[in-house]
XYZ file of C-alpha atoms in Angstrom:
539
model
C -37.271 46.223 162.686
C -37.788 45.651 158.566
C -39.836 48.391 158.291
C -37.074 50.530 159.266
C -34.530 48.924 157.702
C -36.557 48.817 154.274
C -37.367 52.920 154.781
C -33.454 53.412 155.621
C -32.428 51.636 152.477
C -34.608 53.488 150.236
C -33.716 56.760 151.688
C -30.024 55.536 151.482
C -30.766 55.117 147.344
C -32.347 58.458 147.440
C -29.507 60.322 148.816
C -27.056 58.259 146.646
C -29.112 59.422 143.367
C -29.336 63.078 144.660
C -25.616 63.107 145.212
C -25.012 61.758 141.559
C -27.441 64.140 140.122
C -25.597 66.985 142.186
C -22.203 66.176 140.924
C -23.768 66.479 137.198
C -25.353 69.740 138.227
C -21.820 70.867 139.561
C -20.364 70.367 136.499
C -22.539 72.546 134.356
C -22.772 75.458 136.720
C -22.821 78.102 134.228
C -26.010 76.722 132.910
C -27.549 76.477 136.234
C -26.535 79.842 136.892
C -28.581 80.746 133.821
C -31.708 78.611 134.974
C -31.457 80.417 138.283
C -31.442 84.189 136.495
C -34.394 82.861 134.357
C -36.280 81.749 137.350
C -36.200 85.422 138.592
C -37.300 86.504 135.154
C -40.117 84.351 134.884
C -41.056 85.395 138.570
C -41.284 88.785 137.763
C -43.178 87.885 134.554
C -45.969 85.880 136.070
C -46.206 88.500 138.985
C -47.089 91.032 136.110
C -49.670 88.483 134.101
C -51.115 86.759 136.940
C -54.793 88.177 137.416
C -54.893 90.115 140.931
C -57.320 89.985 143.437
C -58.282 91.148 146.889
C -60.165 88.209 148.889
C -61.758 84.984 147.094
C -65.369 84.964 146.900
C -66.808 82.540 149.595
C -69.677 80.611 149.228
C -71.332 81.009 153.043
C -74.764 79.730 152.103
C -76.493 83.344 152.327
C -77.172 85.695 149.342
C -77.687 89.399 149.874
C -80.184 90.597 147.444
C -80.937 94.331 146.850
C -83.975 95.251 144.897
C -84.655 98.835 142.798
C -87.824 99.551 141.818
C -88.960 102.884 139.930
C -88.350 106.378 141.437
C -92.001 107.242 141.632
C -93.229 103.837 142.929
C -95.564 103.643 146.186
C -95.152 101.427 148.925
C -97.971 99.411 148.156
C -96.617 98.797 144.596
C -93.019 98.189 145.797
C -94.352 95.574 148.465
C -96.186 93.608 145.332
C -93.547 93.561 143.032
C -90.964 92.273 145.890
C -93.361 89.726 146.786
C -93.442 88.294 143.390
C -89.613 88.277 142.986
C -89.836 86.374 146.719
C -92.196 83.788 145.439
C -89.974 83.055 142.075
C -86.781 83.042 143.850
C -88.211 80.230 146.261
C -89.431 78.193 143.231
C -85.778 77.726 143.046
C -84.591 74.099 144.243
C -81.275 75.331 146.004
C -82.947 77.887 147.893
C -84.055 77.052 151.745
C -85.995 80.292 152.609
C -85.443 84.149 152.322
C -86.297 87.166 154.414
C -87.562 90.240 152.566
C -87.609 93.820 153.406
C -89.040 96.976 152.100
C -89.627 100.743 153.852
C -87.042 103.346 154.858
C -84.592 102.757 157.191
C -81.006 102.878 158.260
C -79.856 100.911 155.286
C -82.920 101.626 152.597
C -82.241 105.461 152.132
C -85.500 105.477 149.655
C -88.609 103.932 149.476
C -88.045 102.359 145.949
C -85.294 100.023 147.348
C -85.677 96.882 149.452
C -83.597 93.919 150.561
C -83.519 90.072 150.736
C -81.406 87.726 152.786
C -81.623 84.401 150.491
C -80.827 81.224 152.756
C -79.556 78.298 150.500
C -79.446 74.733 151.137
C -76.290 73.084 152.691
C -73.722 72.359 150.145
C -74.192 68.730 150.131
C -77.800 69.021 148.747
C -77.460 71.546 146.349
C -74.326 70.828 144.364
C -73.899 74.298 142.920
C -71.765 77.167 144.027
C -73.597 80.773 145.049
C -72.511 82.240 141.937
C -74.061 79.716 139.688
C -77.447 80.183 141.541
C -77.178 83.492 141.415
C -77.109 83.559 137.500
C -80.400 80.829 138.045
C -82.196 83.453 139.902
C -81.482 86.056 137.492
C -82.646 84.041 134.335
C -85.748 83.126 136.772
C -86.573 86.592 137.672
C -85.792 88.459 134.749
C -89.629 88.574 133.440
C -90.814 90.425 136.664
C -91.337 94.026 135.757
C -90.970 97.117 137.425
C -88.113 95.986 139.704
C -84.341 94.850 139.780
C -82.798 92.465 141.695
C -78.894 92.571 142.310
C -77.610 89.998 144.230
C -74.192 88.985 145.798
C -72.936 86.219 148.235
C -72.509 87.199 151.556
C -68.694 87.077 152.859
C -67.275 85.971 156.120
C -64.015 88.227 155.393
C -64.606 91.769 154.414
C -64.132 95.494 154.519
C -66.903 97.336 153.169
C -68.309 100.028 155.327
C -71.650 100.537 153.390
C -73.981 98.265 152.020
C -74.295 98.481 148.044
C -76.340 96.937 145.624
C -72.992 95.040 144.015
C -70.031 93.901 145.379
C -67.575 96.770 144.420
C -68.012 100.764 144.376
C -66.611 103.477 142.550
C -67.462 107.177 143.664
C -67.540 110.177 141.715
C -67.411 113.484 143.894
C -67.957 117.237 142.657
C -68.809 120.551 144.312
C -71.237 121.207 141.157
C -74.074 118.694 141.424
C -75.559 119.846 138.018
C -72.009 118.957 136.277
C -71.951 115.622 138.601
C -75.947 114.751 137.433
C -74.670 115.403 133.827
C -71.404 112.968 133.838
C -72.287 110.330 136.242
C -75.016 108.809 133.759
C -72.310 109.112 130.886
C -69.998 106.884 132.846
C -72.517 104.498 133.959
C -73.681 103.904 130.227
C -69.753 103.350 129.468
C -68.909 101.025 131.974
C -71.995 99.085 131.122
C -70.627 98.223 127.841
C -67.589 96.690 129.140
C -67.110 93.042 129.415
C -65.041 93.077 132.529
C -67.891 94.328 134.594
C -71.408 93.084 135.469
C -74.669 94.622 136.994
C -73.139 97.947 136.630
C -75.850 100.219 138.579
C -75.968 103.373 140.041
C -77.388 105.498 142.993
C -77.989 108.592 141.355
C -81.986 109.183 142.286
C -82.761 112.604 140.907
C -85.777 111.673 138.821
C -88.495 111.159 141.573
C -91.835 112.893 141.399
C -92.508 116.303 143.717
C -95.750 118.044 144.061
C -94.986 121.767 143.888
C -97.250 123.722 146.302
C -97.136 127.646 145.337
C -98.839 129.926 147.731
C -100.903 132.763 146.692
C -99.809 135.103 150.077
C -102.546 137.642 148.931
C -105.754 135.716 149.168
C -104.249 133.439 151.869
C -103.562 136.821 154.166
C -107.078 137.719 153.653
C -108.308 134.631 154.971
C -106.040 134.712 157.743
C -103.811 131.583 156.740
C -100.251 131.760 157.172
C -97.609 129.700 155.476
C -96.639 127.857 158.852
C -100.249 127.146 159.242
C -99.966 125.287 155.654
C -97.045 123.403 156.477
C -98.240 122.427 160.025
C -101.699 121.091 157.937
C -99.264 119.034 155.415
C -97.507 117.358 158.107
C -100.357 116.493 160.270
C -102.170 114.723 156.739
C -98.766 113.200 155.495
C -96.175 113.537 157.994
C -95.066 111.610 160.841
C -96.561 113.811 163.966
C -96.641 111.975 167.109
C -99.320 112.975 169.311
C -99.401 110.751 171.997
C -98.004 107.673 173.845
C -99.891 104.657 175.128
C -97.865 103.073 177.909
C -98.846 99.154 178.965
C -97.534 96.939 181.376
C -94.748 95.714 178.949
C -94.646 98.248 176.064
C -95.641 101.437 174.797
C -97.087 102.525 171.789
C -96.610 105.989 169.782
C -99.709 107.361 168.269
C -99.223 108.944 164.717
C -101.643 111.504 163.224
C -102.508 111.190 159.635
C -105.256 111.069 157.271
C -107.076 107.993 156.314
C -105.324 105.948 153.678
C -107.857 106.365 150.861
C -106.687 110.102 150.971
C -103.372 109.436 150.709
C -102.956 107.758 147.290
C -102.280 110.252 144.837
C -101.380 113.926 144.394
C -104.933 114.265 143.995
C -105.359 114.149 147.690
C -104.061 117.890 147.795
C -107.284 118.919 146.567
C -109.305 117.767 149.213
C -107.369 118.948 151.908
C -108.635 122.009 154.054
C -106.568 124.533 156.146
C -108.732 126.082 159.222
C -108.359 130.167 159.049
C -109.835 132.901 160.864
C -113.259 132.237 159.024
C -113.571 128.476 159.053
C -111.975 125.779 156.964
C -110.883 126.639 153.455
C -109.903 124.174 150.597
C -106.005 124.337 149.999
C -106.815 124.692 146.482
C -108.690 128.207 146.853
C -105.123 129.879 147.822
C -102.500 127.261 146.237
C -101.494 126.091 143.012
C -100.050 122.449 142.673
C -97.862 121.483 140.083
C -95.742 118.068 139.159
C -92.265 118.196 138.804
C -88.764 116.074 139.641
C -86.880 115.977 142.383
C -83.912 113.866 144.050
C -84.989 111.107 146.026
C -81.634 111.197 148.240
C -78.820 113.465 147.691
C -75.722 111.394 148.435
C -72.473 113.294 150.324
C -69.017 112.201 150.643
C -66.404 114.561 152.403
C -68.989 117.199 152.339
C -69.248 116.946 148.740
C -72.197 115.523 146.202
C -71.116 112.128 145.278
C -72.675 109.461 143.187
C -71.694 105.816 143.718
C -71.482 103.335 140.900
C -71.760 99.756 141.942
C -70.459 96.672 139.986
C -69.719 92.949 139.892
C -67.026 90.797 138.352
C -67.572 89.025 135.078
C -67.485 85.285 135.154
C -63.687 84.469 135.629
C -62.898 87.651 135.867
C -60.697 89.677 138.277
C -60.708 92.438 140.498
C -57.379 93.675 138.855
C -58.804 93.755 135.218
C -62.185 95.542 136.302
C -59.994 98.260 138.118
C -58.082 98.993 134.844
C -60.989 98.791 132.959
C -62.604 101.547 135.042
C -59.268 103.645 134.609
C -59.484 103.313 130.828
C -63.325 104.283 130.461
C -62.752 107.498 132.968
C -59.749 108.504 130.641
C -61.424 107.939 127.802
C -64.514 109.714 128.765
C -62.561 112.247 129.273
C -64.267 113.805 132.945
C -63.706 117.125 134.291
C -61.237 117.843 136.308
C -63.456 119.071 138.918
C -64.856 115.406 139.180
C -62.916 113.377 141.730
C -63.386 109.418 141.085
C -62.197 106.800 143.641
C -62.786 103.102 144.835
C -64.421 102.547 147.931
C -64.345 99.584 150.272
C -62.845 96.503 149.162
C -61.852 97.713 145.804
C -60.101 100.713 147.588
C -58.317 98.372 149.800
C -56.923 96.217 146.986
C -56.019 99.314 144.864
C -53.911 100.653 148.010
C -52.372 97.022 148.697
C -50.990 97.134 144.966
C -49.454 100.296 145.546
C -47.483 99.468 148.886
C -46.727 95.509 147.999
C -43.517 95.890 146.156
C -42.102 98.534 149.007
C -43.211 95.861 151.403
C -41.552 93.019 150.093
C -38.528 95.029 149.155
C -38.423 96.317 153.073
C -38.879 92.592 154.370
C -35.801 91.650 151.745
C -33.371 94.355 153.079
C -34.205 93.223 156.747
C -33.477 89.312 155.910
C -30.409 90.379 154.283
C -29.155 92.218 157.006
C -30.202 89.822 159.711
C -28.597 87.142 157.757
C -25.434 89.380 157.124
C -24.562 89.666 160.946
C -25.044 86.130 161.229
C -22.820 84.885 158.730
C -20.387 87.731 159.276
C -20.648 87.740 155.109
C -22.030 90.195 152.731
C -22.160 87.732 149.848
C -23.498 84.463 151.385
C -26.960 85.886 152.482
C -27.393 86.362 148.545
C -27.144 82.541 148.497
C -30.356 82.205 150.435
C -32.283 85.250 148.853
C -31.563 83.288 145.632
C -33.806 80.544 146.721
C -37.122 82.998 146.674
C -37.994 83.214 143.399
C -38.201 79.707 142.786
C -40.655 79.515 145.425
C -42.632 82.562 143.981
C -43.045 80.623 140.492
C -43.777 77.364 141.582
C -46.853 79.016 143.718
C -47.704 81.631 140.941
C -47.873 78.810 138.321
C -50.045 76.478 140.338
C -52.680 79.590 140.807
C -53.067 80.007 137.164
C -53.046 76.561 136.342
C -56.257 76.537 139.026
C -57.462 79.781 137.663
C -57.109 81.751 140.419
C -56.474 85.446 141.036
C -53.394 86.627 143.268
C -55.284 87.305 146.105
C -53.847 88.515 149.895
C -54.504 84.491 150.876
C -52.433 83.709 148.029
C -49.812 86.153 149.081
C -49.834 84.802 152.740
C -49.258 81.378 151.223
C -46.098 82.520 149.272
C -44.890 84.263 152.439
C -45.084 80.687 154.495
C -43.654 79.284 151.434
C -40.506 81.651 151.471
C -39.908 81.027 155.057
C -39.722 77.070 154.164
C -37.565 77.579 151.041
C -35.109 80.049 152.870
C -35.044 77.566 155.759
C -33.580 74.814 153.204
C -30.648 76.996 152.155
C -29.793 78.475 155.577
C -29.351 74.628 156.457
C -26.989 73.945 153.703
C -25.172 77.013 153.942
C -24.703 77.120 157.788
C -22.991 73.491 157.190
C -20.763 75.019 154.709
C -19.245 77.594 156.083
C -18.646 75.252 159.057
C -16.867 73.008 157.081
C -14.553 75.470 155.416
C -13.879 77.665 158.532
C -13.293 75.004 161.164
C -12.233 71.725 159.040
C -10.517 73.394 156.094
C -12.461 71.823 153.195
C -12.662 73.650 149.814
C -15.742 75.460 148.983
C -16.991 72.319 146.423
C -16.174 69.623 149.099
C -18.145 71.867 151.686
C -21.197 72.711 149.892
C -21.485 68.918 148.152
C -21.342 67.330 151.874
C -23.605 69.926 153.107
C -26.280 68.997 150.686
C -25.818 65.198 151.412
C -26.032 65.554 155.137
C -29.214 68.161 154.882
C -30.862 66.240 152.216
C -32.779 64.317 154.724
C -33.818 67.178 157.377
C -34.831 69.264 154.187
C -37.215 66.756 152.769
C -38.871 65.881 156.082
C -39.395 69.393 156.743
C -40.891 69.873 152.796
C -43.042 66.679 153.023
C -44.570 67.797 156.431
C -45.467 71.275 154.989
C -46.632 69.214 152.211
C -49.027 67.253 153.790
C -50.097 69.601 155.984
C -51.145 72.165 152.932
C -53.063 69.139 150.981
C -55.910 69.691 153.085
C -56.353 73.531 152.273
C -55.964 73.138 148.808
C -58.162 70.076 148.351
C -60.892 70.737 151.375
C -64.305 71.617 150.403
C -67.269 73.140 152.291
C -68.475 76.393 153.608
C -65.933 78.779 153.249
C -63.248 76.342 151.602
C -62.771 79.304 148.747
C -60.867 81.305 151.397
C -58.671 78.826 152.295
C -57.796 77.274 149.024
C -55.555 79.391 147.414
C -53.207 79.192 150.802
C -53.120 75.458 150.081
C -52.509 75.594 146.198
C -49.922 78.214 146.588
C -48.236 76.553 149.299
C -48.075 73.022 147.510
C -47.081 74.460 143.961
C -44.206 76.241 145.510
C -42.997 73.366 147.424
C -42.779 71.089 144.584
C -41.085 73.067 142.121
C -38.655 75.253 144.429
C -37.399 71.633 145.908
C -36.392 70.649 142.653
C -34.469 73.929 141.786
C -33.359 74.728 145.496
C -31.511 71.447 146.177
C -29.322 71.888 142.878
C -29.267 75.819 142.571
C -28.302 76.747 145.955
C -24.882 75.136 146.069
C -23.991 76.249 142.240
C -24.659 79.935 143.410
C -23.121 79.068 146.752
C -19.764 78.767 144.750
C -20.574 81.242 142.526
C -20.761 83.859 145.113
C -17.790 82.142 146.580
C -15.385 82.734 143.978
C -16.625 86.469 143.575
C -15.739 87.167 147.223
C -12.543 85.668 146.643
C -12.006 87.791 143.359
C -12.817 90.990 145.846
C -10.667 90.120 148.520
C -7.934 89.611 145.978
C -8.136 93.072 144.449
C -8.381 94.898 147.527
C -5.006 92.966 148.915
C -3.676 93.984 145.333
C -4.293 97.895 145.786
C -1.227 98.998 147.710
C -1.585 101.331 150.364
C -0.352 104.761 150.303
C 2.982 105.574 152.107
C 2.456 107.098 155.471
C 3.674 110.777 155.501
C 6.853 111.921 157.235
C 6.009 113.511 160.521
C 8.969 115.961 161.621
C 9.534 118.600 164.210
C 7.296 121.531 163.766
């Protein structure tokens, strides 16, 4: 049909143009080799310079808020301040609804902390990302006194094993809790001054209020009152003593013993408490002295040692790699004692571990590919021709990520691995045909690789375009969770565009250069005279 004939004529012209340009490149092989070496150097430089991260920050439509009040706050006051925050958040046009919690449970270990789950409207209605909405909410609630709100978007893919105020954590451990309490605030203050970090906070809660009850044992013993009796009375009044269980047809209810709420509103309630001795009820203040002091609300431990966790978010347009370097710089500059051990937790720890092992994993993969290709082609040299195409794939992907201001994350690395497979396949198609033409048809390396380039141009472009159009929806897509897919598509698209422009010309030149190098080794090996055999005579 006419469409088929027209497309065939167009493809023939493209192949003819490629053949002409390939001849021009083959006449300038030295300059092409310089370009190939420069591509490798640029790839290494871009890998060092590009901001690095772990997982891209998603907008799933849900924001987790952690509230923090004064360490001496009461339950009622905390509830009022939390409600004030909730009312202001609901005034934000992009917020659909929210759920609010306070009180001590499996997540909130202290009374002065609370949680909020803020549900956002669909993306089509709010026209703003979760990060921008978080900044708008922060500006809206800044006037609420006595409570602080830390927010982070809820992620579909995470490696966190603990709930913290912000996204990333850095933990200090020390066997001496007093030394840890001295140095943790200094580190917190220094990190709050760094521009790479935001919302830096600590879970060190050692300034809670406590009432210390000192017993005059001589006076108490004369009245027949023991310390155990005093302890039981205090627990009956202010504890959670279960005295009965009420059973119904559907549920069961625990009955908790306590004094009336009006006698629980402050330390002065201890003055009205009475303990039953041998002679009757005796006021608690007759044989005790109550003093106000400070005490930790909670003592956090990690690995059996006291620990303080510092949480932080990233600055706008910042990367996790920059934040990690900033924390390392501050800890070295501050000069923490050797007994204090600092380590990242959760996503930051996984990111740091991935950076340490990535080069070794890439090197192991390259060695494995080299061995397999060497067995396939029965050559030590030509597998290097195929591996020479990999830098062109890397430099295109890294440039595309930097152009769109994206981090080099785990998702982007997956895209580069897929891209390496596509580019390597193109080189294999050329070299496989060229080696067959040399060994079976007796053609020279120049003739063989030139014909291989022309005959393999069409299947190379077909597979390349198929991969390119398959990656475009990932790179251009939007919607819930698209931030997790976009680096994958951008890395593949950017790498394919640049790698095809380079490998279609550099692969034949590298093939000829390595073929000449192999021929020179063969000649040198043949010119080396073999040693004369030793005469073997009778013993």
